[in-house]
XYZ file of C-alpha atoms in Angstrom:
627
model
C 99.659 -19.903 -17.169
C 101.581 -17.553 -14.905
C 104.956 -18.447 -13.527
C 104.460 -19.465 -9.894
C 107.845 -18.098 -9.036
C 106.680 -14.713 -10.289
C 103.185 -14.731 -8.897
C 104.216 -16.167 -5.557
C 101.359 -18.635 -5.460
C 102.261 -22.297 -5.977
C 101.160 -23.774 -9.244
C 98.992 -26.861 -9.121
C 101.260 -29.789 -9.945
C 100.708 -31.602 -13.175
C 101.701 -34.897 -11.724
C 101.509 -34.719 -7.974
C 101.952 -37.369 -5.426
C 99.725 -40.336 -5.396
C 96.561 -40.111 -3.442
C 95.946 -43.248 -1.422
C 97.873 -46.231 -0.343
C 96.702 -49.170 -2.423
C 95.211 -49.624 -5.857
C 92.104 -51.747 -6.202
C 93.387 -55.224 -7.140
C 90.216 -56.505 -8.711
C 89.842 -53.542 -11.009
C 86.341 -52.846 -9.748
C 87.140 -49.191 -9.166
C 87.778 -48.600 -12.875
C 85.400 -48.764 -15.782
C 87.418 -51.460 -17.509
C 88.125 -53.511 -14.428
C 88.284 -57.268 -14.630
C 85.855 -57.860 -11.783
C 82.730 -55.786 -11.350
C 81.952 -55.014 -7.733
C 78.545 -56.069 -6.513
C 76.212 -53.189 -5.696
C 76.172 -52.506 -2.003
C 79.244 -54.604 -1.255
C 82.171 -53.294 0.747
C 85.275 -52.107 -1.017
C 87.792 -54.863 -1.658
C 85.290 -57.760 -1.579
C 87.161 -59.595 -4.348
C 90.657 -58.439 -3.545
C 91.927 -61.973 -2.827
C 90.808 -63.038 -6.295
C 93.728 -63.230 -8.770
C 93.673 -60.746 -11.615
C 93.729 -61.894 -15.207
C 96.906 -60.811 -17.052
C 94.835 -59.978 -20.114
C 92.493 -57.695 -18.229
C 95.374 -56.141 -16.355
C 97.111 -55.108 -19.543
C 93.926 -53.639 -20.959
C 93.347 -51.399 -17.982
C 96.844 -50.182 -17.224
C 99.618 -49.559 -19.713
C 102.229 -49.484 -16.969
C 101.285 -52.962 -15.819
C 101.573 -54.415 -19.320
C 104.978 -52.860 -19.816
C 106.333 -53.805 -16.424
C 104.460 -56.561 -14.563
C 106.488 -55.879 -11.455
C 104.774 -52.538 -11.001
C 101.534 -54.222 -9.943
C 102.742 -57.507 -8.587
C 102.702 -56.336 -4.997
C 104.910 -58.153 -2.507
C 104.273 -61.648 -3.861
C 107.328 -61.275 -6.109
C 110.166 -59.852 -4.032
C 112.398 -59.320 -7.039
C 109.910 -56.898 -8.565
C 110.300 -54.447 -5.687
C 113.871 -53.769 -6.706
C 112.778 -52.384 -10.066
C 111.638 -48.765 -10.436
C 107.875 -48.533 -10.096
C 105.721 -45.702 -11.360
C 103.321 -44.386 -8.702
C 99.739 -45.499 -9.199
C 96.357 -44.518 -7.844
C 96.276 -45.529 -4.214
C 100.003 -45.299 -3.512
C 101.359 -43.017 -0.833
C 104.495 -44.725 0.443
C 107.341 -43.665 -1.805
C 110.162 -45.502 -0.049
C 110.851 -49.175 -0.887
C 110.423 -51.871 1.706
C 113.581 -52.810 3.560
C 114.961 -56.241 2.682
C 114.625 -57.508 6.252
C 110.999 -56.400 6.492
C 110.235 -57.793 3.054
C 111.526 -61.253 3.975
C 109.574 -61.293 7.242
C 106.406 -60.095 5.576
C 106.853 -62.529 2.715
C 107.018 -65.467 5.110
C 103.927 -64.207 6.908
C 102.035 -64.029 3.640
C 103.129 -67.519 2.654
C 101.741 -68.823 5.931
C 98.518 -66.871 5.627
C 97.825 -67.361 1.932
C 98.348 -65.425 -1.254
C 97.489 -61.741 -1.426
C 95.916 -59.773 -4.222
C 98.123 -58.128 -6.775
C 98.737 -54.428 -7.155
C 99.167 -53.605 -3.460
C 95.582 -54.267 -2.582
C 95.865 -53.901 1.152
C 94.205 -57.324 1.628
C 95.946 -60.206 3.292
C 95.565 -63.520 4.975
C 94.062 -66.798 3.910
C 90.837 -66.998 2.005
C 89.499 -69.191 4.821
C 90.090 -66.467 7.356
C 86.818 -64.936 8.513
C 86.417 -61.340 7.419
C 85.982 -58.724 10.089
C 82.698 -56.867 10.154
C 84.088 -53.340 9.857
C 87.033 -52.431 7.695
C 90.090 -51.078 9.428
C 89.094 -52.065 12.967
C 91.296 -55.097 13.143
C 94.971 -55.459 12.455
C 94.904 -58.729 10.575
C 93.834 -57.310 7.220
C 95.978 -54.220 7.405
C 95.579 -51.913 4.460
C 98.937 -52.017 2.737
C 99.715 -50.289 -0.474
C 102.379 -49.275 -2.906
C 105.460 -51.325 -2.155
C 103.976 -53.361 0.685
C 100.485 -54.270 -0.383
C 98.725 -57.215 1.145
C 100.702 -57.572 4.337
C 99.587 -60.081 6.933
C 101.384 -59.212 10.120
C 101.892 -62.007 12.597
C 100.401 -61.485 15.987
C 97.902 -58.937 14.720
C 94.967 -60.491 16.514
C 96.840 -60.324 19.816
C 97.660 -56.680 19.121
C 94.004 -55.924 18.567
C 92.820 -57.582 21.736
C 95.445 -55.782 23.801
C 94.991 -52.449 22.034
C 91.360 -52.081 22.906
C 89.316 -51.278 19.789
C 90.291 -48.811 17.117
C 92.495 -46.763 19.410
C 94.637 -49.786 20.088
C 96.320 -48.994 16.802
C 98.226 -46.217 18.507
C 100.722 -48.794 19.627
C 100.886 -50.447 16.214
C 103.886 -48.482 14.943
C 107.358 -49.956 14.719
C 109.234 -46.839 15.764
C 109.033 -43.431 17.358
C 107.708 -40.573 15.202
C 110.262 -38.494 13.345
C 111.192 -35.354 15.235
C 111.557 -32.063 13.427
C 115.244 -31.242 12.939
C 115.196 -27.517 13.533
C 118.797 -26.575 12.819
C 122.203 -27.863 11.819
C 124.793 -28.806 14.392
C 127.257 -26.422 12.730
C 125.569 -23.135 11.743
C 126.611 -21.317 8.603
C 129.380 -18.822 9.302
C 128.408 -15.306 8.202
C 130.593 -12.259 7.725
C 130.287 -9.168 9.899
C 128.455 -7.143 7.240
C 125.761 -9.801 6.842
C 125.301 -10.112 10.602
C 124.954 -6.359 10.973
C 122.382 -6.178 8.183
C 120.311 -8.946 9.726
C 120.299 -7.391 13.162
C 117.908 -4.737 11.991
C 117.519 -1.328 13.595
C 119.285 -0.462 16.841
C 119.374 2.602 19.063
C 122.265 3.101 21.503
C 123.230 -0.532 21.044
C 119.743 -1.792 21.879
C 117.471 -3.455 19.297
C 114.464 -1.506 18.086
C 111.409 -3.448 16.965
C 107.663 -3.087 16.977
C 107.040 -6.581 18.369
C 107.873 -8.463 21.545
C 107.198 -12.082 22.514
C 106.602 -13.133 26.128
C 106.627 -16.853 26.999
C 105.302 -17.906 30.406
C 105.240 -21.451 31.810
C 103.054 -22.662 34.667
C 103.515 -26.318 35.398
C 102.935 -28.169 32.141
C 101.078 -25.271 30.481
C 102.892 -22.766 28.274
C 101.416 -19.445 27.166
C 102.867 -17.211 24.457
C 101.906 -13.566 24.071
C 102.897 -11.415 21.091
C 102.744 -7.676 21.729
C 102.905 -4.804 19.266
C 104.228 -1.999 21.399
C 102.239 -2.630 24.573
C 99.172 -4.017 22.816
C 98.481 -7.753 22.823
C 97.879 -8.989 19.265
C 98.325 -12.791 19.485
C 98.038 -15.408 22.206
C 98.845 -19.133 22.166
C 98.276 -21.857 24.756
C 99.908 -25.288 24.904
C 98.747 -27.978 27.343
C 99.616 -31.676 27.788
C 96.033 -32.574 26.824
C 96.566 -30.970 23.419
C 98.228 -34.109 22.021
C 94.842 -35.139 20.610
C 93.523 -31.665 19.801
C 96.490 -29.487 18.771
C 97.835 -31.745 16.024
C 98.026 -29.314 13.122
C 101.003 -30.208 10.914
C 101.434 -33.755 12.240
C 101.861 -36.523 9.666
C 100.138 -39.877 10.188
C 99.903 -43.269 8.605
C 96.126 -43.484 8.610
C 93.700 -46.246 7.773
C 90.629 -45.597 5.649
C 87.585 -46.509 7.721
C 84.863 -45.817 5.165
C 84.368 -43.854 1.952
C 81.235 -41.728 1.465
C 80.661 -41.046 -2.253
C 77.680 -38.825 -1.487
C 79.872 -36.540 0.628
C 82.940 -36.926 -1.591
C 84.931 -37.634 1.550
C 86.483 -40.467 3.513
C 86.902 -40.976 7.241
C 90.448 -41.869 8.272
C 91.555 -43.480 11.520
C 94.731 -41.705 12.662
C 94.611 -42.893 16.277
C 92.790 -39.861 17.704
C 89.478 -40.169 19.600
C 87.556 -39.013 16.500
C 88.163 -40.097 12.944
C 89.640 -37.433 10.689
C 88.049 -36.466 7.367
C 89.739 -36.417 3.959
C 87.853 -34.646 1.176
C 88.099 -35.484 -2.504
C 89.976 -32.283 -3.301
C 92.739 -33.220 -0.842
C 93.352 -36.683 -2.319
C 96.483 -36.925 -4.476
C 96.772 -39.201 -7.515
C 98.643 -39.601 -10.793
C 96.516 -38.402 -13.757
C 98.265 -40.951 -15.990
C 96.495 -43.725 -14.081
C 93.021 -42.348 -14.764
C 91.194 -44.430 -17.353
C 88.915 -41.677 -18.679
C 91.234 -38.820 -19.552
C 90.008 -35.325 -18.850
C 87.664 -36.484 -16.091
C 88.383 -36.244 -12.400
C 88.144 -39.671 -10.730
C 85.638 -40.192 -7.964
C 86.802 -40.629 -4.422
C 85.557 -44.226 -4.319
C 87.925 -44.956 -7.218
C 90.887 -43.541 -5.309
C 90.310 -44.823 -1.779
C 89.144 -48.168 -0.413
C 88.261 -49.282 3.080
C 91.180 -50.629 5.134
C 93.654 -48.831 2.920
C 96.709 -47.257 4.571
C 97.633 -43.746 3.490
C 100.124 -41.077 4.490
C 98.272 -37.887 5.415
C 98.831 -34.605 7.218
C 96.539 -32.614 9.499
C 95.559 -29.227 8.064
C 92.903 -28.333 10.635
C 92.700 -29.311 14.290
C 89.610 -31.131 15.566
C 87.049 -28.634 16.811
C 84.130 -29.501 19.105
C 82.329 -32.473 17.546
C 84.254 -32.251 14.265
C 87.299 -34.384 13.608
C 90.565 -33.163 12.152
C 90.825 -32.341 8.465
C 93.501 -34.073 6.403
C 95.358 -33.695 3.141
C 97.637 -36.015 1.226
C 99.734 -33.130 -0.055
C 102.273 -33.363 2.736
C 104.425 -30.304 3.440
C 107.430 -29.983 5.738
C 108.095 -26.402 6.874
C 111.644 -25.246 7.435
C 113.097 -21.916 8.411
C 113.467 -20.605 4.853
C 111.607 -23.059 2.595
C 108.700 -25.499 2.681
C 109.309 -28.930 1.138
C 106.354 -30.602 -0.612
C 107.342 -34.232 -1.273
C 106.374 -35.908 -4.544
C 105.033 -32.705 -6.056
C 105.907 -30.238 -8.789
C 104.792 -27.221 -6.748
C 107.207 -24.309 -7.100
C 106.719 -20.849 -5.655
C 108.257 -17.854 -3.925
C 106.556 -15.635 -1.356
C 104.708 -12.688 -2.877
C 105.897 -10.467 -0.027
C 109.475 -10.494 -1.350
C 110.661 -7.802 -3.795
C 111.171 -8.697 -7.449
C 114.980 -8.551 -7.390
C 115.083 -10.860 -4.358
C 112.659 -13.277 -5.997
C 114.907 -13.427 -9.048
C 117.953 -14.220 -6.889
C 116.100 -16.917 -4.942
C 114.769 -18.462 -8.148
C 118.331 -18.928 -9.391
C 119.291 -20.590 -6.094
C 116.279 -22.914 -6.183
C 117.159 -24.130 -9.661
C 120.379 -25.525 -8.175
C 119.217 -26.914 -4.820
C 115.697 -28.129 -5.600
C 115.553 -31.900 -4.951
C 114.278 -33.971 -7.886
C 110.673 -35.092 -7.585
C 109.820 -32.668 -4.786
C 108.246 -29.223 -4.691
C 109.620 -26.152 -2.934
C 108.017 -22.951 -1.647
C 110.321 -20.155 -0.488
C 109.195 -18.310 2.636
C 109.417 -14.614 3.395
C 112.146 -15.357 5.963
C 114.474 -16.308 3.075
C 115.056 -12.663 2.194
C 118.803 -11.903 2.017
C 119.821 -15.383 3.189
C 122.768 -17.082 1.533
C 122.597 -19.941 -0.944
C 124.329 -22.213 1.570
C 121.645 -21.584 4.190
C 118.873 -22.425 1.735
C 120.737 -25.517 0.560
C 121.115 -26.748 4.139
C 117.451 -26.108 4.843
C 116.412 -28.108 1.774
C 118.800 -30.953 2.618
C 117.545 -31.087 6.208
C 113.908 -31.306 5.103
C 114.725 -33.919 2.447
C 116.370 -36.089 5.099
C 113.318 -35.735 7.333
C 111.033 -36.875 4.520
C 113.211 -39.915 3.846
C 112.956 -40.836 7.523
C 109.180 -40.352 7.492
C 108.761 -42.497 4.381
C 110.992 -45.219 5.825
C 109.039 -45.198 9.098
C 105.778 -45.512 7.155
C 107.083 -48.660 5.472
C 107.655 -50.478 8.740
C 104.676 -49.061 10.658
C 101.135 -50.290 11.002
C 98.210 -47.912 10.609
C 97.172 -45.906 12.481
C 100.443 -44.443 13.737
C 102.124 -41.069 14.110
C 104.980 -40.553 11.665
C 106.002 -36.948 12.293
C 105.256 -34.579 15.150
C 105.545 -30.826 15.007
C 107.893 -29.264 17.609
C 106.735 -27.643 20.824
C 104.470 -24.624 20.632
C 107.154 -22.098 21.630
C 109.664 -23.297 19.050
C 106.962 -23.550 16.384
C 105.768 -19.978 16.936
C 109.335 -18.679 16.913
C 110.021 -20.538 13.684
C 107.001 -18.927 12.039
C 107.143 -15.436 13.556
C 110.552 -14.401 14.858
C 112.565 -11.963 12.744
C 114.428 -8.654 13.044
C 111.141 -6.811 13.692
C 111.072 -8.365 17.186
C 112.971 -6.434 19.803
C 113.055 -9.367 22.248
C 111.799 -12.803 23.287
C 111.406 -13.023 27.074
C 111.003 -16.474 28.691
C 110.446 -17.196 32.387
C 111.372 -20.910 32.286
C 115.086 -21.770 32.384
C 114.919 -25.048 30.439
C 112.722 -23.588 27.711
C 114.940 -20.508 27.539
C 118.023 -22.629 26.877
C 116.204 -24.623 24.198
C 114.969 -21.505 22.415
C 118.330 -19.744 22.766
C 120.127 -22.675 21.136
C 117.573 -22.767 18.329
C 117.775 -19.027 17.588
C 121.580 -19.138 17.758
C 121.553 -21.852 15.120
C 119.056 -20.294 12.696
C 119.602 -16.555 13.288
C 122.875 -15.888 15.117
C 122.475 -12.151 14.534
C 119.338 -12.175 16.710
C 120.564 -14.564 19.410
C 121.046 -11.793 21.986
C 117.356 -10.873 21.749
C 116.369 -14.070 23.591
C 116.277 -13.158 27.284
C 115.584 -15.033 30.504
C 113.090 -13.508 32.933
C 113.941 -14.523 36.494
C 110.614 -14.542 38.315
C 112.299 -14.910 41.715
C 114.406 -11.801 41.195
C 111.667 -9.696 39.620
C 108.860 -8.111 41.602
C 106.076 -9.063 39.177
C 105.347 -12.145 37.066
C 106.154 -11.804 33.378
C 102.582 -11.529 32.095
C 101.582 -9.137 34.859
C 104.485 -6.832 34.073
C 103.364 -6.532 30.456
C 99.615 -6.415 31.300
C 98.907 -9.580 29.300
C 96.267 -11.045 31.604
C 94.481 -7.717 31.802
C 94.189 -7.595 28.021
C 93.147 -11.261 27.873
C 90.217 -10.566 30.195
C 89.072 -7.797 27.875
C 89.470 -10.086 24.857
C 86.959 -12.503 26.383
C 84.214 -9.862 26.584
C 81.475 -9.534 24.002
C 81.829 -5.771 23.949
C 84.904 -3.892 22.746
C 85.141 -0.123 23.200
C 86.560 2.109 20.457
C 88.728 5.187 21.225
C 86.056 7.679 20.127
C 83.311 6.098 22.251
C 81.891 3.643 19.736
C 81.774 -0.081 20.381
C 81.862 -3.546 18.823
C 79.619 -6.459 19.792
C 81.112 -9.852 18.880
C 78.761 -12.848 18.806
C 79.705 -16.439 17.967
C 77.232 -18.857 16.392
C 77.529 -22.364 15.024
C 77.567 -21.134 11.428
C 79.470 -17.846 11.605
C 80.685 -14.951 13.724
C 78.759 -11.667 13.698
C 80.332 -8.307 14.599
C 78.061 -5.308 15.106
C 79.517 -1.779 14.957
C 77.813 0.915 17.058
C 78.489 4.629 17.435
C 77.636 4.448 21.137
C 78.938 7.528 22.925
C 80.510 8.920 19.756
C 78.287 11.894 18.863
C 80.755 13.559 16.479
C 81.222 17.280 15.786
C 80.226 18.119 12.194
C 77.768 15.844 10.374
C 76.212 12.411 10.758
C 77.998 11.050 7.675
C 81.375 12.246 8.972
C 80.719 10.821 12.438
C 79.723 7.435 11.043
C 82.679 7.440 8.638
C 85.246 8.105 11.387
C 83.605 5.563 13.665
C 83.743 2.869 10.963
C 87.429 3.597 10.268
C 88.226 3.024 13.948
C 86.100 -0.116 13.915
C 87.908 -1.510 10.842
C 91.295 -1.237 12.574
C 90.023 -2.716 15.832
C 88.142 -5.584 14.162
C 91.317 -6.682 12.363
C 93.142 -6.748 15.712
C 90.343 -8.610 17.474
C 90.150 -11.277 14.765
C 93.859 -11.911 15.147
C 93.871 -11.810 18.952
C 90.782 -13.975 19.402
C 91.829 -16.227 16.501
C 88.338 -16.116 15.020
C 87.997 -18.236 11.892
C 85.377 -19.323 9.403
C 82.685 -17.026 8.007
C 82.522 -13.546 9.540
C 79.837 -10.919 8.885
C 80.462 -7.312 9.967
C 77.600 -4.836 10.266
C 79.162 -1.401 9.833
C 77.073 1.681 10.477
C 75.363 2.685 7.217
C 77.212 5.238 5.067
C 75.594 7.121 2.206
C 78.740 8.234 0.365
C 80.234 5.546 -1.859
C 83.815 6.793 -1.441
C 83.491 6.488 2.329
C 82.453 2.847 2.007
C 85.444 2.198 -0.262
C 87.811 3.859 2.219
C 86.555 1.704 5.088
C 87.036 -1.464 3.035
C 90.544 -0.379 2.006
C 91.593 0.399 5.586
C 90.162 -2.925 6.746
C 92.142 -4.869 4.128
C 95.342 -2.999 4.992
C 94.885 -3.829 8.671
C 94.308 -7.497 7.836
C 97.495 -7.579 5.738
C 99.518 -7.769 8.973
C 97.707 -11.010 9.820
C 99.537 -14.050 8.425
C 96.361 -16.126 8.472
C 94.695 -16.167 5.067
C 91.663 -13.879 4.763
C 89.249 -12.882 2.008
C 87.158 -9.705 2.228
C 84.223 -8.725 0.012
C 82.857 -5.263 -0.645
C 80.331 -3.539 1.616
C 76.811 -4.418 0.573
C 73.900 -2.008 0.276
C 72.884 -3.015 3.785
C 76.278 -1.994 5.143
C 77.417 -5.607 5.662
C 80.924 -6.908 4.962
C 81.277 -10.636 4.375
C 84.691 -12.192 4.863
C 86.401 -15.472 5.654
C 89.429 -16.215 7.797
C 91.123 -19.582 7.718
C 90.276 -21.617 10.786
C 93.142 -23.803 12.001
C 92.176 -24.599 15.577
C 90.086 -23.459 18.486
C 89.949 -19.748 19.150
C 90.905 -17.794 22.239
C 87.464 -18.164 23.800
C 87.444 -21.949 23.417
C 91.016 -22.306 24.716
C 90.379 -20.292 27.898
C 86.743 -21.120 28.666
C 84.187 -23.916 28.600
C 80.414 -24.151 28.515
C 78.429 -23.195 31.571
C 77.048 -26.405 33.128
C 73.838 -24.645 34.175
C 72.686 -23.104 30.877
C 74.795 -25.245 28.501
C 76.395 -22.186 26.968
C 73.178 -20.328 26.109
C 73.813 -17.528 28.586
C 70.126 -17.404 29.513
C 68.135 -18.223 32.633
C 64.693 -19.539 31.720
C 61.771 -18.393 33.850
C 60.380 -21.845 34.562
C 57.524 -20.420 36.653
C 55.723 -19.358 33.478
C 56.019 -22.649 31.614
C 55.839 -25.280 34.352
C 52.551 -27.016 35.074
């Protein structure tokens, strides 16, 4: 097995975080369980039934050694003892004493709960709701707070209005991302000069520029390479339910689909999110049959509460995609709680990776994984240590909020679009960040001063009243956006690209067009395809096209020419931080590739379906088909 710190790709943890929020109390999810679940019954049918101590010891060695590890909240003293994570747990922080006493009294009034953090609650005489997770009375607890019966839950449901009423079920505001320390690290003059990058006549020199324009409540961000637009972002108030990538939720399992190896999770958004089997975390020591991967129905149960993070925004009729491997991005590192993941960016040189590895060995928090970002190059050990400590504190706050919240609720919200893009993109290669909103300018200036004081003077305010042209018009952003919405893209030599979007994939056709060449057909096609490879990489990044992409290059007879086009295409894509995978040109001249899809593309963010043709772009001649 290769060293992840050397390879740069995180190694799959041997014992990661636990996958769901509550273990099955009746043992019906395991082969040796004490109560066999009836075929066709809903998960947790027998969860109020007490578990036999004999059967419990035969199915779980941890339970036999320490009964408190599966006693749930019925024995308050057991929560004080260390408890090994089990299948179904996802709340690492212990329950506060005040909450535990309140919840204990509620359980005593409602009846006894199942052992092992079942997520069931209430009296046995209480009528079961028809659909798991809709109500608030049988909240899916787990880990340290299994089987909670919260008082007043029925009133909360009636006032909340269906499943979305759970948005108000939390007991606190979501944790905000702490972007910087109040007291930045003091750096010497030599370090500041090195981090400033190239300058000419006292002015910064960089290939990139970022323009941020605000109109009302909408913010647009344009990234330019020279004068060419290469990236565009839009943030609107309505994006709270659609642009949620990176947010962390306390979700409730609505239903588990074994045939799809997936579960639908209620996170409080209009559409349920989906959690696939591969994104569920669990402890391999809790698996009965060693060497075999447990099924998703053994890891998740209906009405269970789990901590999860959005990895893909909801698109069209599809809900958001989730993972239980939570990650908190900082300026220099990414913290992965309850994981053994350890890695350093492959883009860093070997000597820098060796230095950072030595620093990580000292500052890495126990029980958590760390990935070092490319931005950590040449940063001091103190800066990395502060970044790790800041992220560790955020995770403690998130875990504590999860303990006192009721699913579904938002636990952590990513910062505003402008700050998030600057955190991910801004470095010494940028010559400036120009912002036309005073309040946003001050916020960004304070943030950059805290994280990169050497680059603080590159944040500039664009006074629209004093300037003759708006910011985007001065840099020809809107003009380039209009071109980016067209199907046809012209190449410098006269060739063209045709970009078509379908439900399954995106197709790009390369044409020679007006390019007639000068020497031979093979040379003309070869040069045309090289231009197309460069332009396609830029268009994919600008239009934010994701998923499966098929490119139809003009046929080339010479094998070396096909290899050159593929090489140039991969080199152009290397500047794109979104993960891509490119395959070789086939005999038909087709290139198949994938690009990670995170959210809606440029076309979807700036346009909507035509109400007349429903997006088909065709006018049907009804005179020929009408009676």
